[in-house]
Amino acid sequence: MTTSGFDIRPTAHPTDPAIREQILGNAGFGRYFTDHMAHIRWTADAGWHGREVRPYGPLVLDPACAVLHYAQEIFEGVKAYRHADGSVWTFRPEKNAERFRASARRLALPELSDEDFIGSLKALLAQDSAWVPTPRDGEETSLYLRPFMIASETFLGVRPSKEVDYYVIASPAGAYFKGGVKPVSIWLSSNYKRAAPGGTGYAKCGGNYAASLAAQKEAEAHQCDQVAFLDAVENRWIEELGGMNLFFVYRDGRIVTPQLTGTILEGVTRDSILELAREEGLTPEERHISIDEWREGAASGELVEVFACGTAAVVTPVGELVSEDERLRLSGDNGGEYARRLRTRLLDLQYGRSDDKRGWLTRLA
């Protein structure tokens, strides 16, 4: 059997439906995985081949596998949403495919076409659509899809791998932050940098996230939820959080996000908010924003909201900024008005509760 050009090898041991329903009722985030995974193989002489959906299970890697030594790998984050009629859709997957190719170029990996990227999602969902949760009473539930690519050649020389494997795994997901949507506290990192000019900041690769973990531990030690990073050159300009982009809303109706300079990940949610903000009466700006502007705006009241955004967390209000010698309060206990409105706009689109006038949704199952 084939789907979207992928050979299908169904598992002989599917999860019992009763157990699956228990998991879907309390999925958390990234704790459980579906019965299957998609896979495509690439070699320097044959290109992309061997498209398949096979049972989910451990990977067998040689100890000298290139990814284990040189971190030549990339990944993406996509969600599948169940609509009221039972169908399953995803949100702007062509943007994820485009970013995946940009990441591949930066990490010297082969580029994957839209057809294969989106086709792998459709092929996997053809087998595992029962794992997409059905939202109830306003729940924020989805199936989180994780496409990733690894250098799998066995060698210990420092050069691009001549063998690569692409996979998609899937995990039912509830809200990203425990306790629902509420303002998060942000630790301002002064000891660590996430990225530097000419580096891999714009690529979605594991090394960027590994480099953020020491700062995240520092944040947790100060009872903060996330970390904000400054630029590596002047230690002045706001860049992003460890895994989310930032937006700043001003009293005069401007909504500002740090411009893309090669050190910031080009978020799909970020791009969507820049479009939707105009419909909320806001004027979007992409420009440098300094930590001093954040401080002064919060002190004067001109800065009325700060929020973070990303595929996993959608839109999350920022309640305070914390550093070694200051604590800036940024919004009320319930978060900002525009953060709530933009979050609702996005979720209504993603779950099919409002018209998709831009063609942002793609049906998976």
CSV table of C-alpha atoms in Angstrom, one decimal:
chain,number,residue,atom,x,y,z
A,1,MET,CA,0.0,0.0,0.0
A,2,THR,CA,1.2,3.5,-0.8
A,3,THR,CA,0.1,7.0,0.3
A,4,SER,CA,1.5,10.3,-1.1
A,5,GLY,CA,4.3,8.2,-2.7
A,6,PHE,CA,5.2,6.5,0.6
A,7,ASP,CA,5.1,2.8,1.1
A,8,ILE,CA,3.1,1.9,4.2
A,9,ARG,CA,4.2,-0.8,6.6
A,10,PRO,CA,1.5,-0.9,9.3
A,11,THR,CA,2.6,-1.9,12.8
A,12,ALA,CA,1.6,-5.4,14.0
A,13,HIS,CA,1.1,-4.1,17.5
A,14,PRO,CA,-1.1,-0.9,17.4
A,15,THR,CA,-1.9,0.8,20.7
A,16,ASP,CA,-5.1,-0.4,22.2
A,17,PRO,CA,-7.9,2.2,21.5
A,18,ALA,CA,-8.8,2.4,25.2
A,19,ILE,CA,-5.1,3.1,26.2
A,20,ARG,CA,-4.9,5.6,23.4
A,21,GLU,CA,-7.9,7.5,24.7
A,22,GLN,CA,-6.4,7.6,28.1
A,23,ILE,CA,-3.3,9.1,26.7
A,24,LEU,CA,-5.2,11.7,24.7
A,25,GLY,CA,-7.1,12.7,27.8
A,26,ASN,CA,-3.9,13.7,29.6
A,27,ALA,CA,-1.2,14.0,26.9
A,28,GLY,CA,0.9,16.7,28.3
A,29,PHE,CA,3.6,17.7,25.8
A,30,GLY,CA,6.1,15.4,24.1
A,31,ARG,CA,5.5,12.5,26.5
A,32,TYR,CA,3.7,9.9,24.3
A,33,PHE,CA,4.2,9.0,20.6
A,34,THR,CA,2.0,7.5,17.9
A,35,ASP,CA,2.3,4.0,16.4
A,36,HIS,CA,4.2,5.0,13.2
A,37,MET,CA,6.9,7.3,11.8
A,38,ALA,CA,7.7,8.5,8.3
A,39,HIS,CA,11.1,8.0,6.8
A,40,ILE,CA,13.1,9.0,3.6
A,41,ARG,CA,16.7,8.1,2.9
A,42,TRP,CA,19.2,10.3,1.1
A,43,THR,CA,22.6,9.3,-0.3
A,44,ALA,CA,25.0,11.3,-2.4
A,45,ASP,CA,24.8,8.9,-5.3
A,46,ALA,CA,21.0,8.2,-5.3
A,47,GLY,CA,19.4,11.3,-3.8
A,48,TRP,CA,16.1,11.0,-1.9
A,49,HIS,CA,14.6,7.5,-2.0
A,50,GLY,CA,13.0,4.8,0.1
A,51,ARG,CA,9.9,6.8,1.2
A,52,GLU,CA,8.0,4.8,3.8
A,53,VAL,CA,5.8,4.9,6.9
A,54,ARG,CA,6.8,2.2,9.3
A,55,PRO,CA,6.2,1.3,12.9
A,56,TYR,CA,7.5,3.7,15.5
A,57,GLY,CA,10.6,2.4,17.2
A,58,PRO,CA,14.3,2.9,18.1
A,59,LEU,CA,16.8,3.9,15.5
A,60,VAL,CA,19.9,1.8,15.0
A,61,LEU,CA,23.0,4.1,14.7
A,62,ASP,CA,26.6,3.2,14.5
A,63,PRO,CA,28.7,4.7,17.3
A,64,ALA,CA,30.7,6.6,14.6
A,65,CYS,CA,27.5,8.0,13.1
A,66,ALA,CA,28.3,11.6,12.0
A,67,VAL,CA,25.3,13.3,13.8
A,68,LEU,CA,26.6,12.0,17.2
A,69,HIS,CA,30.0,13.7,16.7
A,70,TYR,CA,29.4,16.8,14.6
A,71,ALA,CA,25.7,17.6,15.4
A,72,GLN,CA,24.8,17.8,11.7
A,73,GLU,CA,21.0,17.8,12.1
A,74,ILE,CA,17.9,20.0,11.9
A,75,PHE,CA,14.2,19.7,12.9
A,76,GLU,CA,10.8,21.4,12.6
A,77,GLY,CA,7.7,21.7,14.7
A,78,VAL,CA,4.2,21.4,13.1
A,79,LYS,CA,0.8,20.8,14.6
A,80,ALA,CA,-2.2,18.8,13.3
A,81,TYR,CA,-5.6,20.0,14.4
A,82,ARG,CA,-8.9,18.1,14.4
A,83,HIS,CA,-11.8,20.2,13.1
A,84,ALA,CA,-15.4,19.9,14.2
A,85,ASP,CA,-16.3,17.7,11.2
A,86,GLY,CA,-13.6,15.2,12.2
A,87,SER,CA,-11.1,16.2,9.5
A,88,VAL,CA,-7.5,16.9,10.3
A,89,TRP,CA,-5.6,20.0,9.1
A,90,THR,CA,-2.2,21.7,9.6
A,91,PHE,CA,-1.2,25.3,9.5
A,92,ARG,CA,1.1,26.8,6.8
A,93,PRO,CA,3.3,23.7,6.3
A,94,GLU,CA,4.9,25.2,3.2
A,95,LYS,CA,6.5,27.8,5.5
A,96,ASN,CA,7.9,25.1,7.7
A,97,ALA,CA,9.2,23.3,4.6
A,98,GLU,CA,10.8,26.5,3.4
A,99,ARG,CA,12.5,27.0,6.8
A,100,PHE,CA,13.6,23.4,6.8
A,101,ARG,CA,15.4,23.9,3.5
A,102,ALA,CA,17.1,27.1,4.9
A,103,SER,CA,18.2,25.1,7.9
A,104,ALA,CA,19.5,22.3,5.7
A,105,ARG,CA,21.6,24.8,3.6
A,106,ARG,CA,23.2,26.2,6.7
A,107,LEU,CA,24.0,22.7,8.2
A,108,ALA,CA,25.2,21.4,4.8
A,109,LEU,CA,22.4,18.9,4.5
A,110,PRO,CA,20.3,18.0,1.4
A,111,GLU,CA,17.2,20.0,0.8
A,112,LEU,CA,13.8,18.4,0.9
A,113,SER,CA,11.0,19.5,-1.4
A,114,ASP,CA,7.6,20.8,-0.3
A,115,GLU,CA,6.1,17.6,-2.0
A,116,ASP,CA,8.2,15.3,0.2
A,117,PHE,CA,7.8,17.4,3.4
A,118,ILE,CA,4.1,17.8,3.2
A,119,GLY,CA,3.7,14.3,1.7
A,120,SER,CA,5.4,12.8,4.7
A,121,LEU,CA,2.9,14.5,7.1
A,122,LYS,CA,0.0,13.3,5.0
A,123,ALA,CA,1.4,9.7,4.8
A,124,LEU,CA,1.9,9.5,8.6
A,125,LEU,CA,-1.5,11.0,9.3
A,126,ALA,CA,-3.1,8.5,7.0
A,127,GLN,CA,-2.0,5.8,9.5
A,128,ASP,CA,-2.2,7.7,12.8
A,129,SER,CA,-5.1,10.2,12.4
A,130,ALA,CA,-6.8,8.5,15.4
A,131,TRP,CA,-4.1,10.0,17.5
A,132,VAL,CA,-5.2,13.6,16.8
A,133,PRO,CA,-7.1,14.7,19.9
A,134,THR,CA,-10.7,16.1,19.6
A,135,PRO,CA,-10.8,19.4,21.5
A,136,ARG,CA,-13.5,19.6,24.1
A,137,ASP,CA,-14.8,22.7,26.0
A,138,GLY,CA,-12.2,25.0,24.5
A,139,GLU,CA,-9.2,22.7,25.1
A,140,GLU,CA,-6.0,23.4,23.3
A,141,THR,CA,-5.1,19.9,22.0
A,142,SER,CA,-3.4,18.9,18.8
A,143,LEU,CA,-1.0,16.3,17.4
A,144,TYR,CA,2.5,17.7,17.4
A,145,LEU,CA,4.6,16.6,14.4
A,146,ARG,CA,8.4,16.6,14.6
A,147,PRO,CA,10.1,16.3,11.2
A,148,PHE,CA,13.9,16.0,11.6
A,149,MET,CA,17.0,15.2,9.5
A,150,ILE,CA,20.2,13.6,10.7
A,151,ALA,CA,23.6,12.9,9.2
A,152,SER,CA,23.8,9.1,9.4
A,153,GLU,CA,27.1,8.2,7.6
A,154,THR,CA,29.6,6.3,9.6
A,155,PHE,CA,32.8,8.3,9.6
A,156,LEU,CA,34.9,10.6,11.8
A,157,GLY,CA,36.1,13.1,9.3
A,158,VAL,CA,34.8,16.7,9.5
A,159,ARG,CA,32.9,17.1,6.3
A,160,PRO,CA,29.2,17.0,5.2
A,161,SER,CA,27.7,13.5,5.5
A,162,LYS,CA,27.1,11.6,2.3
A,163,GLU,CA,24.2,9.7,4.0
A,164,VAL,CA,21.2,11.3,5.6
A,165,ASP,CA,17.9,10.2,7.1
A,166,TYR,CA,14.7,12.2,7.4
A,167,TYR,CA,12.0,11.2,9.8
A,168,VAL,CA,8.7,12.4,11.1
A,169,ILE,CA,7.4,11.4,14.5
A,170,ALA,CA,4.2,12.6,16.2
A,171,SER,CA,3.1,13.2,19.8
A,172,PRO,CA,-0.3,14.2,21.1
A,173,ALA,CA,-0.1,17.5,22.9
A,174,GLY,CA,-2.0,19.6,25.3
A,175,ALA,CA,-1.0,23.2,26.3
A,176,TYR,CA,2.7,23.9,26.2
A,177,PHE,CA,2.8,25.7,29.6
A,178,LYS,CA,1.3,23.9,32.6
A,179,GLY,CA,-1.6,25.7,34.3
A,180,GLY,CA,-3.0,27.1,31.0
A,181,VAL,CA,-2.5,30.5,29.5
A,182,LYS,CA,-1.1,33.0,32.0
A,183,PRO,CA,1.7,35.6,31.9
A,184,VAL,CA,5.2,34.0,32.1
A,185,SER,CA,8.3,35.4,33.8
A,186,ILE,CA,11.4,36.0,31.6
A,187,TRP,CA,15.0,35.9,32.8
A,188,LEU,CA,17.3,38.3,31.0
A,189,SER,CA,20.5,36.4,30.3
A,190,SER,CA,23.7,38.4,30.8
A,191,ASN,CA,26.1,35.4,30.9
A,192,TYR,CA,25.1,33.5,27.8
A,193,LYS,CA,24.3,34.2,24.1
A,194,ARG,CA,22.1,32.2,21.9
A,195,ALA,CA,23.6,33.1,18.5
A,196,ALA,CA,26.1,35.4,16.8
A,197,PRO,CA,26.3,36.9,13.3
A,198,GLY,CA,27.4,34.3,10.7
A,199,GLY,CA,26.3,31.5,13.0
A,200,THR,CA,23.3,29.2,13.0
A,201,GLY,CA,20.8,31.4,14.8
A,202,TYR,CA,18.3,31.4,11.9
A,203,ALA,CA,18.5,27.6,11.5
A,204,LYS,CA,16.4,25.3,13.5
A,205,CYS,CA,19.1,22.9,14.7
A,206,GLY,CA,19.6,21.2,18.0
A,207,GLY,CA,22.8,23.0,18.8
A,208,ASN,CA,21.0,26.3,19.2
A,209,TYR,CA,18.7,24.7,21.8
A,210,ALA,CA,21.5,22.9,23.6
A,211,ALA,CA,23.4,26.2,23.9
A,212,SER,CA,20.3,27.8,25.6
A,213,LEU,CA,20.0,25.1,28.3
A,214,ALA,CA,22.5,26.6,30.7
A,215,ALA,CA,20.7,29.9,30.6
A,216,GLN,CA,17.4,28.1,31.0
A,217,LYS,CA,18.8,26.4,34.2
A,218,GLU,CA,19.8,29.9,35.4
A,219,ALA,CA,16.3,31.1,34.7
A,220,GLU,CA,14.7,28.3,36.7
A,221,ALA,CA,17.0,29.1,39.6
A,222,HIS,CA,15.4,32.5,39.7
A,223,GLN,CA,11.9,31.1,39.4
A,224,CYS,CA,11.5,32.2,35.7
A,225,ASP,CA,9.8,30.3,32.9
A,226,GLN,CA,11.9,31.4,29.9
A,227,VAL,CA,15.1,33.2,28.9
A,228,ALA,CA,15.5,36.4,26.8
A,229,PHE,CA,18.8,36.7,24.9
A,230,LEU,CA,20.6,39.8,23.9
A,231,ASP,CA,22.7,40.2,20.8
A,232,ALA,CA,26.3,38.8,20.9
A,233,VAL,CA,28.0,42.0,19.5
A,234,GLU,CA,26.7,44.9,21.6
A,235,ASN,CA,24.9,43.1,24.3
A,236,ARG,CA,22.1,45.6,23.8
A,237,TRP,CA,19.5,44.4,21.3
A,238,ILE,CA,16.7,42.0,22.1
A,239,GLU,CA,16.7,38.9,20.0
A,240,GLU,CA,14.4,36.1,21.1
A,241,LEU,CA,13.6,33.6,23.8
A,242,GLY,CA,15.2,30.1,23.9
A,243,GLY,CA,12.4,28.8,21.7
A,244,MET,CA,10.0,31.7,20.9
A,245,ASN,CA,9.9,35.1,19.2
A,246,LEU,CA,9.0,38.3,21.0
A,247,PHE,CA,6.5,41.1,20.3
A,248,PHE,CA,6.1,44.5,22.0
A,249,VAL,CA,2.8,46.4,21.9
A,250,TYR,CA,2.8,50.2,22.4
A,251,ARG,CA,0.1,52.5,23.6
A,252,ASP,CA,0.0,54.3,20.2
A,253,GLY,CA,-0.9,51.0,18.4
A,254,ARG,CA,2.5,49.9,17.2
A,255,ILE,CA,3.4,46.2,17.5
A,256,VAL,CA,7.2,45.7,17.2
A,257,THR,CA,9.2,42.5,16.8
A,258,PRO,CA,13.0,42.2,16.5
A,259,GLN,CA,14.0,42.2,12.8
A,260,LEU,CA,15.5,39.1,11.2
A,261,THR,CA,19.3,39.6,11.2
A,262,GLY,CA,20.5,36.0,10.7
A,263,THR,CA,20.6,35.4,14.5
A,264,ILE,CA,16.9,35.0,15.0
A,265,LEU,CA,14.7,32.1,14.0
A,266,GLU,CA,12.0,33.1,11.4
A,267,GLY,CA,9.0,31.8,13.2
A,268,VAL,CA,5.9,30.8,11.3
A,269,THR,CA,3.7,32.1,14.1
A,270,ARG,CA,5.7,35.3,14.1
A,271,ASP,CA,5.0,35.8,10.4
A,272,SER,CA,1.3,35.1,10.9
A,273,ILE,CA,1.0,37.6,13.7
A,274,LEU,CA,2.6,40.3,11.6
A,275,GLU,CA,-0.3,39.8,9.1
A,276,LEU,CA,-3.1,39.4,11.6
A,277,ALA,CA,-2.0,42.4,13.7
A,278,ARG,CA,-3.2,44.8,11.0
A,279,GLU,CA,-6.7,43.4,11.3
A,280,GLU,CA,-6.6,44.2,15.0
A,281,GLY,CA,-5.8,47.8,14.3
A,282,LEU,CA,-2.1,47.5,15.1
A,283,THR,CA,0.8,48.8,13.0
A,284,PRO,CA,3.5,46.1,12.7
A,285,GLU,CA,7.2,47.1,12.8
A,286,GLU,CA,10.3,44.8,12.3
A,287,ARG,CA,13.3,46.6,13.7
A,288,HIS,CA,16.0,46.6,16.4
A,289,ILE,CA,14.6,47.0,19.9
A,290,SER,CA,17.0,47.5,22.8
A,291,ILE,CA,16.8,46.3,26.4
A,292,ASP,CA,16.8,50.0,27.4
A,293,GLU,CA,13.7,50.6,25.3
A,294,TRP,CA,12.0,47.7,27.0
A,295,ARG,CA,12.9,49.1,30.4
A,296,GLU,CA,11.9,52.7,29.6
A,297,GLY,CA,8.7,51.7,27.9
A,298,ALA,CA,7.7,49.6,30.9
A,299,ALA,CA,8.5,52.4,33.3
A,300,SER,CA,6.7,55.1,31.3
A,301,GLY,CA,3.6,53.0,30.5
A,302,GLU,CA,4.1,53.4,26.8
A,303,LEU,CA,4.9,49.7,26.4
A,304,VAL,CA,1.6,48.1,27.3
A,305,GLU,CA,2.2,44.5,26.4
A,306,VAL,CA,4.9,42.0,25.7
A,307,PHE,CA,4.2,38.5,24.5
A,308,ALA,CA,6.1,35.5,23.1
A,309,CYS,CA,4.9,33.3,20.2
A,310,GLY,CA,5.7,29.9,18.6
A,311,THR,CA,4.2,26.8,17.2
A,312,ALA,CA,4.1,25.0,20.6
A,313,ALA,CA,3.1,27.8,22.8
A,314,VAL,CA,1.0,29.8,20.2
A,315,VAL,CA,0.8,33.2,22.0
A,316,THR,CA,1.9,33.6,25.6
A,317,PRO,CA,1.9,36.9,27.5
A,318,VAL,CA,5.0,38.0,29.3
A,319,GLY,CA,4.3,39.1,32.9
A,320,GLU,CA,7.7,40.3,34.0
A,321,LEU,CA,11.3,40.7,33.1
A,322,VAL,CA,13.8,39.6,35.7
A,323,SER,CA,17.6,40.1,35.9
A,324,GLU,CA,20.2,40.2,38.7
A,325,ASP,CA,19.2,43.7,39.8
A,326,GLU,CA,15.7,44.4,38.5
A,327,ARG,CA,12.2,43.1,38.1
A,328,LEU,CA,10.0,44.8,35.6
A,329,ARG,CA,6.2,44.1,35.7
A,330,LEU,CA,4.7,44.1,32.2
A,331,SER,CA,1.1,43.1,32.3
A,332,GLY,CA,-1.8,42.2,34.6
A,333,ASP,CA,-2.4,38.8,35.9
A,334,ASN,CA,-4.6,37.8,32.9
A,335,GLY,CA,-2.2,38.9,30.2
A,336,GLY,CA,-2.6,41.6,27.6
A,337,GLU,CA,-5.6,42.4,25.5
A,338,TYR,CA,-3.9,42.1,22.2
A,339,ALA,CA,-2.1,38.9,23.1
A,340,ARG,CA,-5.4,37.3,23.9
A,341,ARG,CA,-7.1,38.6,20.8
A,342,LEU,CA,-4.2,37.4,18.5
A,343,ARG,CA,-4.1,34.1,20.2
A,344,THR,CA,-7.8,33.6,19.7
A,345,ARG,CA,-7.5,34.6,16.0
A,346,LEU,CA,-4.8,32.1,15.4
A,347,LEU,CA,-6.5,29.2,17.3
A,348,ASP,CA,-9.8,29.9,15.5
A,349,LEU,CA,-8.1,29.6,12.2
A,350,GLN,CA,-6.1,26.5,13.1
A,351,TYR,CA,-9.2,24.7,14.5
A,352,GLY,CA,-11.4,25.7,11.6
A,353,ARG,CA,-13.7,28.0,13.7
A,354,SER,CA,-13.1,30.9,11.3
A,355,ASP,CA,-12.8,31.3,7.5
A,356,ASP,CA,-9.3,30.6,6.1
A,357,LYS,CA,-9.2,33.6,3.7
A,358,ARG,CA,-5.4,33.3,3.1
A,359,GLY,CA,-5.2,29.6,2.3
A,360,TRP,CA,-3.1,28.9,5.3
A,361,LEU,CA,-4.6,25.5,6.1
A,362,THR,CA,-3.7,22.2,4.4
A,363,ARG,CA,-5.8,19.1,4.9
A,364,LEU,CA,-3.9,16.0,6.2
A,365,ALA,CA,-6.7,13.5,6.8
